[in-house]
Coordinates of C-alpha atoms (C1' of nucleotides) in Angstrom, one line a residue:
Chain A
X1 CA 0.3 14.1 -23.0
X2 CA 0.9 11.0 -24.6
X3 CA -1.1 8.2 -24.8
X4 CA -1.5 6.3 -22.6
X5 CA -2.6 3.2 -23.8
X6 CA 0.6 3.0 -26.1
X7 CA 3.0 3.5 -23.7
X8 CA 5.8 0.6 -23.1
X9 CA 4.4 -0.4 -19.7
X10 CA 1.2 -1.0 -20.7
X11 CA 2.9 -2.7 -24.1
X12 CA 4.6 -4.9 -22.2
X13 CA 1.8 -5.1 -19.7
X14 CA -0.3 -6.2 -22.2
X15 CA 2.2 -8.7 -24.2
X16 CA 2.7 -10.1 -20.9
X17 CA -0.3 -11.0 -20.3
X18 CA -1.6 -12.6 -23.5
X19 CA 1.0 -14.6 -22.9
X20 CA 0.1 -15.7 -19.9
X21 CA -3.3 -16.4 -20.8
X22 CA -2.1 -19.2 -22.6
X23 CA -0.5 -20.7 -19.6
X24 CA -2.4 -20.3 -16.7
X25 CA -5.8 -23.3 -17.5
X26 CA -3.2 -25.9 -17.9
X27 CA -1.3 -24.9 -15.0
X28 CA -4.6 -24.6 -13.0
X29 CA -5.7 -28.0 -13.4
X30 CA -1.9 -28.9 -11.7
X31 CA -2.9 -26.4 -8.8
X32 CA -0.3 -24.3 -9.0
X33 CA 0.0 -20.6 -9.9
X34 CA 2.5 -19.1 -12.5
X35 CA 5.1 -17.7 -9.5
X36 CA 4.6 -21.5 -8.0
X37 CA 5.6 -23.0 -12.0
X38 CA 8.8 -20.3 -11.8
X39 CA 9.6 -21.4 -8.1
X40 CA 9.6 -25.4 -9.5
X41 CA 11.2 -25.0 -12.8
X42 CA 13.9 -22.1 -10.7
X43 CA 14.7 -25.6 -8.5
X44 CA 14.1 -28.7 -10.8
X45 CA 17.7 -27.0 -12.4
X46 CA 20.6 -27.1 -9.2
X47 CA 20.5 -29.4 -5.7
X48 CA 19.5 -27.2 -4.1
X49 CA 19.9 -22.5 -3.3
X50 CA 19.6 -20.7 -0.8
X51 CA 16.2 -18.0 -0.6
X52 CA 17.9 -15.3 -1.6
X53 CA 19.7 -16.6 -5.1
X54 CA 15.8 -18.6 -5.5
X55 CA 14.5 -14.8 -5.2
X56 CA 16.4 -13.6 -8.2
X57 CA 16.5 -16.3 -9.9
X58 CA 12.2 -16.6 -10.0
X59 CA 12.3 -12.7 -10.0
X60 CA 10.4 -12.9 -7.1
X61 CA 10.6 -10.5 -3.7
X62 CA 11.9 -12.0 -0.4
X63 CA 7.8 -12.3 1.1
X64 CA 6.1 -13.9 -1.3
X65 CA 8.4 -16.2 -2.0
X66 CA 8.6 -16.8 1.9
X67 CA 5.1 -17.4 1.5
X68 CA 4.8 -19.5 -1.6
X69 CA 7.8 -22.0 -0.4
X70 CA 6.2 -22.0 3.5
X71 CA 2.6 -22.8 1.2
X72 CA 5.0 -25.5 -0.8
X73 CA 6.3 -27.1 2.0
X74 CA 3.2 -27.6 3.2
X75 CA 2.5 -29.7 0.2
X76 CA 5.6 -31.8 0.4
X77 CA 6.9 -30.2 -3.6
X78 CA 9.6 -28.8 -2.0
X79 CA 12.7 -29.2 1.1
X80 CA 14.2 -27.0 3.7
X81 CA 16.8 -27.6 5.4
X82 CA 19.4 -24.5 6.5
X83 CA 23.0 -24.6 6.2
X84 CA 25.3 -26.4 8.0
X85 CA 27.7 -23.6 7.9
X86 CA 25.1 -20.9 8.5
X87 CA 22.1 -21.0 10.2
X88 CA 20.5 -17.7 8.3
X89 CA 20.6 -19.6 5.9
X90 CA 17.9 -22.2 4.3
X91 CA 18.9 -24.5 1.6
X92 CA 15.8 -24.8 -0.6
X93 CA 15.0 -28.1 -3.3
X94 CA 12.5 -29.6 -4.8
X95 CA 11.3 -32.9 -3.4
X96 CA 10.2 -36.2 -5.4
X97 CA 6.2 -35.3 -5.5
X98 CA 7.8 -31.4 -7.1
X99 CA 9.9 -33.5 -9.7
X100 CA 6.7 -35.8 -10.4
X101 CA 4.3 -32.4 -10.5
X102 CA 6.3 -30.7 -12.8
X103 CA 7.0 -33.8 -14.9
X104 CA 2.7 -34.3 -15.4
X105 CA 3.1 -30.1 -16.9
X106 CA 5.6 -29.6 -18.5
X107 CA 4.1 -31.6 -21.9
X108 CA 1.3 -29.5 -22.1
X109 CA 3.8 -26.5 -20.8
X110 CA 6.1 -27.1 -23.6
X111 CA 3.4 -27.8 -26.4
X112 CA 1.8 -24.0 -25.3
X113 CA 5.1 -22.8 -26.4
X114 CA 6.2 -24.1 -29.2
X115 CA 2.6 -23.1 -30.3
X116 CA 3.3 -19.7 -29.4
X117 CA 6.7 -20.0 -30.8
X118 CA 5.4 -21.2 -34.5
X119 CA 2.8 -18.2 -34.5
X120 CA 4.7 -15.5 -34.1
X121 CA 7.9 -16.6 -35.4
X122 CA 10.9 -18.4 -33.8
X123 CA 13.5 -15.0 -35.4
X124 CA 10.9 -12.9 -34.1
X125 CA 11.0 -13.8 -31.1
X126 CA 14.1 -14.5 -30.7
X127 CA 14.7 -10.6 -31.9
X128 CA 11.9 -9.3 -29.5
X129 CA 13.9 -11.1 -26.4
X130 CA 17.0 -9.4 -27.5
X131 CA 15.2 -6.2 -27.7
X132 CA 13.7 -7.1 -24.1
X133 CA 17.6 -7.8 -22.8
X134 CA 19.1 -4.8 -24.2
X135 CA 16.2 -2.5 -22.7
X136 CA 16.4 -4.2 -19.1
X137 CA 20.1 -3.4 -19.2
X138 CA 20.0 0.1 -21.1
X139 CA 17.3 0.6 -17.5
X140 CA 20.2 -1.6 -14.8
X141 CA 22.2 1.9 -14.0
X142 CA 19.4 3.7 -13.4
X143 CA 18.5 2.1 -10.7
X144 CA 15.4 2.9 -8.8
X145 CA 15.4 7.2 -9.7
X146 CA 15.4 8.3 -6.8
X147 CA 16.1 11.6 -7.7
X148 CA 12.2 13.6 -7.6
X149 CA 12.3 15.3 -4.9
X150 CA 13.6 15.3 -1.6
X151 CA 12.8 12.4 0.8
X152 CA 14.4 11.1 3.7
Chain B
X1 CA 13.8 -28.6 -19.9
X2 CA 14.4 -25.0 -21.2
X3 CA 16.3 -22.2 -19.8
X4 CA 13.6 -20.5 -17.6
X5 CA 14.8 -17.1 -16.9
X6 CA 15.2 -17.1 -20.6
X7 CA 12.1 -17.5 -21.5
X8 CA 9.5 -15.4 -22.9
X9 CA 7.3 -14.7 -20.2
X10 CA 10.0 -13.8 -18.2
X11 CA 12.0 -11.7 -20.3
X12 CA 8.4 -9.8 -20.4
X13 CA 8.7 -9.8 -16.7
X14 CA 11.7 -8.4 -15.7
X15 CA 11.9 -5.8 -18.9
X16 CA 8.4 -4.4 -17.2
X17 CA 9.8 -4.3 -13.6
X18 CA 12.9 -2.8 -15.1
X19 CA 10.4 0.5 -16.7
X20 CA 8.3 0.6 -13.6
X21 CA 11.2 0.6 -11.4
X22 CA 11.3 4.0 -12.9
X23 CA 8.1 5.5 -12.1
X24 CA 6.9 3.8 -8.8
X25 CA 9.4 5.6 -6.0
X26 CA 7.2 9.1 -8.5
X27 CA 4.0 7.8 -8.0
X28 CA 4.5 7.1 -4.6
X29 CA 5.5 10.1 -3.3
X30 CA 2.0 11.6 -4.8
X31 CA 0.6 8.6 -2.8
X32 CA -0.7 6.7 -6.0
X33 CA -0.3 3.1 -6.7
X34 CA 1.0 1.8 -11.3
X35 CA -2.6 0.8 -10.6
X36 CA -4.7 4.0 -9.3
X37 CA -2.6 6.1 -12.4
X38 CA -3.3 3.9 -14.7
X39 CA -7.5 5.0 -13.7
X40 CA -6.7 8.7 -13.7
X41 CA -4.6 9.2 -17.6
X42 CA -7.8 6.7 -18.8
X43 CA -10.4 8.9 -17.5
X44 CA -8.1 12.2 -18.1
X45 CA -8.2 11.6 -21.7
X46 CA -12.4 11.6 -22.0
X47 CA -15.2 13.2 -20.6
X48 CA -16.5 10.2 -18.6
X49 CA -16.7 6.3 -19.4
X50 CA -18.4 3.2 -17.8
X51 CA -16.5 0.9 -15.2
X52 CA -16.3 -2.3 -18.6
X53 CA -14.9 0.0 -20.6
X54 CA -12.4 1.7 -18.1
X55 CA -11.1 -1.8 -17.4
X56 CA -10.8 -2.7 -20.4
X57 CA -8.6 0.6 -20.8
X58 CA -6.6 0.8 -18.3
X59 CA -6.3 -2.8 -18.1
X60 CA -7.5 -3.7 -15.0
X61 CA -9.4 -7.1 -14.1
X62 CA -13.4 -5.5 -12.8
X63 CA -12.8 -6.4 -9.3
X64 CA -9.2 -4.5 -8.6
X65 CA -11.4 -1.7 -11.0
X66 CA -14.6 -1.6 -8.4
X67 CA -11.8 -1.9 -5.2
X68 CA -9.6 1.5 -6.7
X69 CA -12.5 3.1 -7.7
X70 CA -14.2 2.8 -3.8
X71 CA -10.9 5.2 -2.8
X72 CA -10.5 7.0 -6.0
X73 CA -14.0 8.1 -4.7
X74 CA -13.5 8.5 -1.8
X75 CA -9.8 10.5 -1.8
X76 CA -12.2 12.6 -4.2
X77 CA -10.2 12.3 -7.3
X78 CA -12.8 10.6 -8.9
X79 CA -16.5 11.2 -9.5
X80 CA -19.4 8.5 -10.4
X81 CA -23.2 8.9 -11.1
X82 CA -25.5 5.9 -12.6
X83 CA -26.7 6.1 -16.0
X84 CA -29.9 7.6 -16.4
X85 CA -31.0 5.4 -19.9
X86 CA -30.0 2.1 -17.5
X87 CA -29.0 1.9 -13.9
X88 CA -27.0 -1.1 -14.3
X89 CA -23.7 1.4 -16.0
X90 CA -22.7 3.7 -13.4
X91 CA -20.0 6.9 -15.5
X92 CA -17.1 7.8 -14.0
X93 CA -15.0 11.0 -14.8
X94 CA -12.0 11.8 -13.0
X95 CA -12.9 15.4 -10.7
X96 CA -11.1 18.7 -10.1
X97 CA -9.0 17.2 -7.7
X98 CA -7.6 14.2 -9.7
X99 CA -6.8 17.0 -12.9
X100 CA -5.0 19.2 -10.3
X101 CA -3.2 15.9 -8.6
X102 CA -2.1 14.4 -12.8
X103 CA -0.9 18.1 -12.8
X104 CA 1.8 17.9 -10.1
X105 CA 2.7 14.5 -11.1
X106 CA 3.2 14.9 -15.3
X107 CA 6.2 16.4 -15.4
X108 CA 8.3 14.1 -14.1
X109 CA 6.4 11.0 -15.0
X110 CA 7.9 12.9 -18.6
X111 CA 10.8 13.2 -18.1
X112 CA 10.7 9.6 -16.6
X113 CA 9.5 8.4 -20.3
X114 CA 11.7 10.0 -21.6
X115 CA 14.9 9.2 -20.2
X116 CA 14.0 5.2 -20.7
X117 CA 13.5 6.8 -24.6
X118 CA 17.0 8.3 -24.0
X119 CA 18.9 5.2 -22.9
X120 CA 17.2 2.9 -24.9
X121 CA 17.1 5.0 -28.7
X122 CA 13.6 6.8 -29.8
X123 CA 14.1 4.8 -32.7
X124 CA 14.3 1.1 -31.7
X125 CA 11.6 1.6 -28.2
X126 CA 9.4 2.0 -31.9
X127 CA 10.3 -0.8 -32.9
X128 CA 10.0 -2.7 -29.5
X129 CA 6.6 -1.8 -29.3
X130 CA 6.1 -2.7 -33.0
X131 CA 6.4 -6.1 -32.3
X132 CA 4.9 -6.8 -28.8
X133 CA 2.3 -5.6 -30.7
X134 CA 2.6 -7.9 -33.3
X135 CA 2.7 -10.6 -30.7
X136 CA -0.7 -9.7 -28.9
X137 CA -2.3 -9.8 -31.8
X138 CA -0.7 -13.7 -32.8
X139 CA -2.3 -14.8 -29.4
X140 CA -5.4 -12.8 -29.9
X141 CA -7.2 -15.8 -31.4
X142 CA -5.4 -18.6 -29.4
X143 CA -7.7 -17.3 -26.1
X144 CA -7.4 -18.2 -23.4
X145 CA -5.8 -21.5 -24.6
X146 CA -8.6 -24.7 -22.7
X147 CA -7.7 -27.1 -24.7
X148 CA -5.7 -28.7 -22.3
X149 CA -7.5 -31.6 -20.7
X150 CA -11.5 -32.4 -20.2
X151 CA -13.5 -29.2 -18.1
X152 CA -16.6 -28.7 -17.3
Chain C
dC1 C1' -47.2 -8.7 -19.1
dG2 C1' -44.3 -11.8 -16.7
dC3 C1' -40.1 -14.2 -16.0
dA4 C1' -36.2 -16.2 -17.5
dT5 C1' -31.9 -14.8 -19.4
dT6 C1' -28.4 -11.4 -19.8
dC7 C1' -25.9 -7.8 -18.0
dA8 C1' -23.5 -4.3 -15.5
dC9 C1' -21.4 -4.2 -11.9
dT10 C1' -19.5 -5.6 -6.4
dT11 C1' -18.5 -8.9 -3.2
dA12 C1' -15.7 -12.6 -0.9
dA13 C1' -11.6 -15.6 -0.7
dC14 C1' -7.3 -16.6 -1.7
dA15 C1' -2.4 -15.6 -3.4
dT16 C1' 0.3 -12.7 -4.4
dG17 C1' 3.2 -7.8 -5.0
dT18 C1' 5.0 -3.9 -2.3
dT19 C1' 7.1 -1.9 1.5
dA20 C1' 7.9 -1.3 6.2
dA21 C1' 9.6 -3.5 10.4
dG22 C1' 10.5 -7.7 13.2
dT23 C1' 13.9 -11.8 14.7
dA24 C1' 17.9 -15.0 15.0
dT25 C1' 22.2 -15.5 13.2
dC26 C1' 27.0 -13.7 12.0
dT27 C1' 30.7 -10.4 11.7
dC28 C1' 34.6 -8.3 12.5
dC29 C1' 36.9 -5.1 15.3
dC30 C1' 37.8 -2.6 19.5
Chain D
dG1 C1' 35.2 -11.8 23.7
dG2 C1' 30.9 -8.7 23.3
dG3 C1' 28.6 -5.3 21.2
dA4 C1' 27.8 -2.9 17.1
dG5 C1' 26.3 -3.9 13.0
dA6 C1' 24.9 -6.4 8.5
dT7 C1' 22.8 -10.1 6.7
dA8 C1' 19.2 -13.5 5.6
dC9 C1' 15.6 -14.6 6.3
dT10 C1' 9.8 -13.9 7.8
dT11 C1' 6.2 -10.7 9.2
dA12 C1' 3.1 -7.6 9.1
dA13 C1' -0.5 -4.7 6.2
dC14 C1' -2.1 -2.6 2.5
dA15 C1' -3.3 -2.5 -2.8
dT16 C1' -4.0 -6.1 -6.7
dG17 C1' -4.2 -10.8 -9.5
dT18 C1' -7.8 -13.8 -9.8
dT19 C1' -11.6 -16.3 -10.1
dA20 C1' -16.1 -17.7 -8.1
dA21 C1' -20.1 -15.5 -6.5
dG22 C1' -23.9 -12.2 -5.0
dT23 C1' -27.2 -8.5 -6.5
dG24 C1' -30.1 -5.6 -8.7
dA25 C1' -31.4 -3.7 -13.2
dA26 C1' -32.4 -4.8 -17.8
dT27 C1' -33.9 -7.6 -22.0
dG28 C1' -36.4 -10.8 -24.6
dC29 C1' -39.5 -13.7 -25.3
dG30 C1' -44.0 -16.4 -25.5

DNA sequence: CGCATTCACTTAACATGTTAAGTATCTCCC
DNA sequence: GGGAGATACTTAACATGTTAAGTGAATGCG
């Protein structure tokens, strides 16, 4: 069997960890996890979104998002109100405090990103992102590959 | 601020998820998580390893590994014995049952990997892996970037 | 030797990942 | 208009990620 440490999943995992290791300390100082930061960033770009749409944008599963939103709301970093037209949906938006927190984290975050870009090379970075996108595309139609064996 | 869905961490996350989504159902049928599978694969390649070394190979943090080893041992998929020379260290190895389980999972797993390779292209895959390795290298010296602000 | 320090893990505590089940609301169609 | 089915979440339960603290065994050095 192929040396698994050279497998694609491991390469992706290690690469991502190498990148995230740069950001985590800074986020941590502001009391934010990587996922909470993703949510705030996603919210900063728009007026308000439904939870399901936010899950897609921040690439989080529903249950994770539910928990995190509950916590972020308790910390007054976001706001929620149920949609008028459909009581099932709730519209989420970033609060004034949330915006303030983002403003205090963003410069450092940008600096780190810039340093990563500098080290790896802007061109190579763009190329890498293209390939990652292409990989995603290649596997998109495959879905979740349930053809393994017979299940219910 | 840059559209975060196009950031490097998100690209890496989505790409990895697209890949892992292919494998998870198959592993799940055999009662294995992705991490448990990584450990078995790492163990299959050698006689026995220390826990710390295994953590490095399987790219897991100590605490996660501790828990998983406890569970895998309870399921008789691995074996442990403390090293003679140093009572602190314990040597971990895969059991006969573990080998058998691997044999039942591996074919499917290989087939999935082959399909991914086919779809994305073997050459592009190799290229991507090279870039991921290079990215890791670029950030290796950076360590964990504690220069954000003053902490102990 | 003796004991402070280091080392190899393990536990603890809290946050998220993942799947399944639950709840309230809405839609559609008879 | 009313009930079956779909939708938009939320809760539950268990596994892992992540940092800090704990434990027992080795090491170094005065």
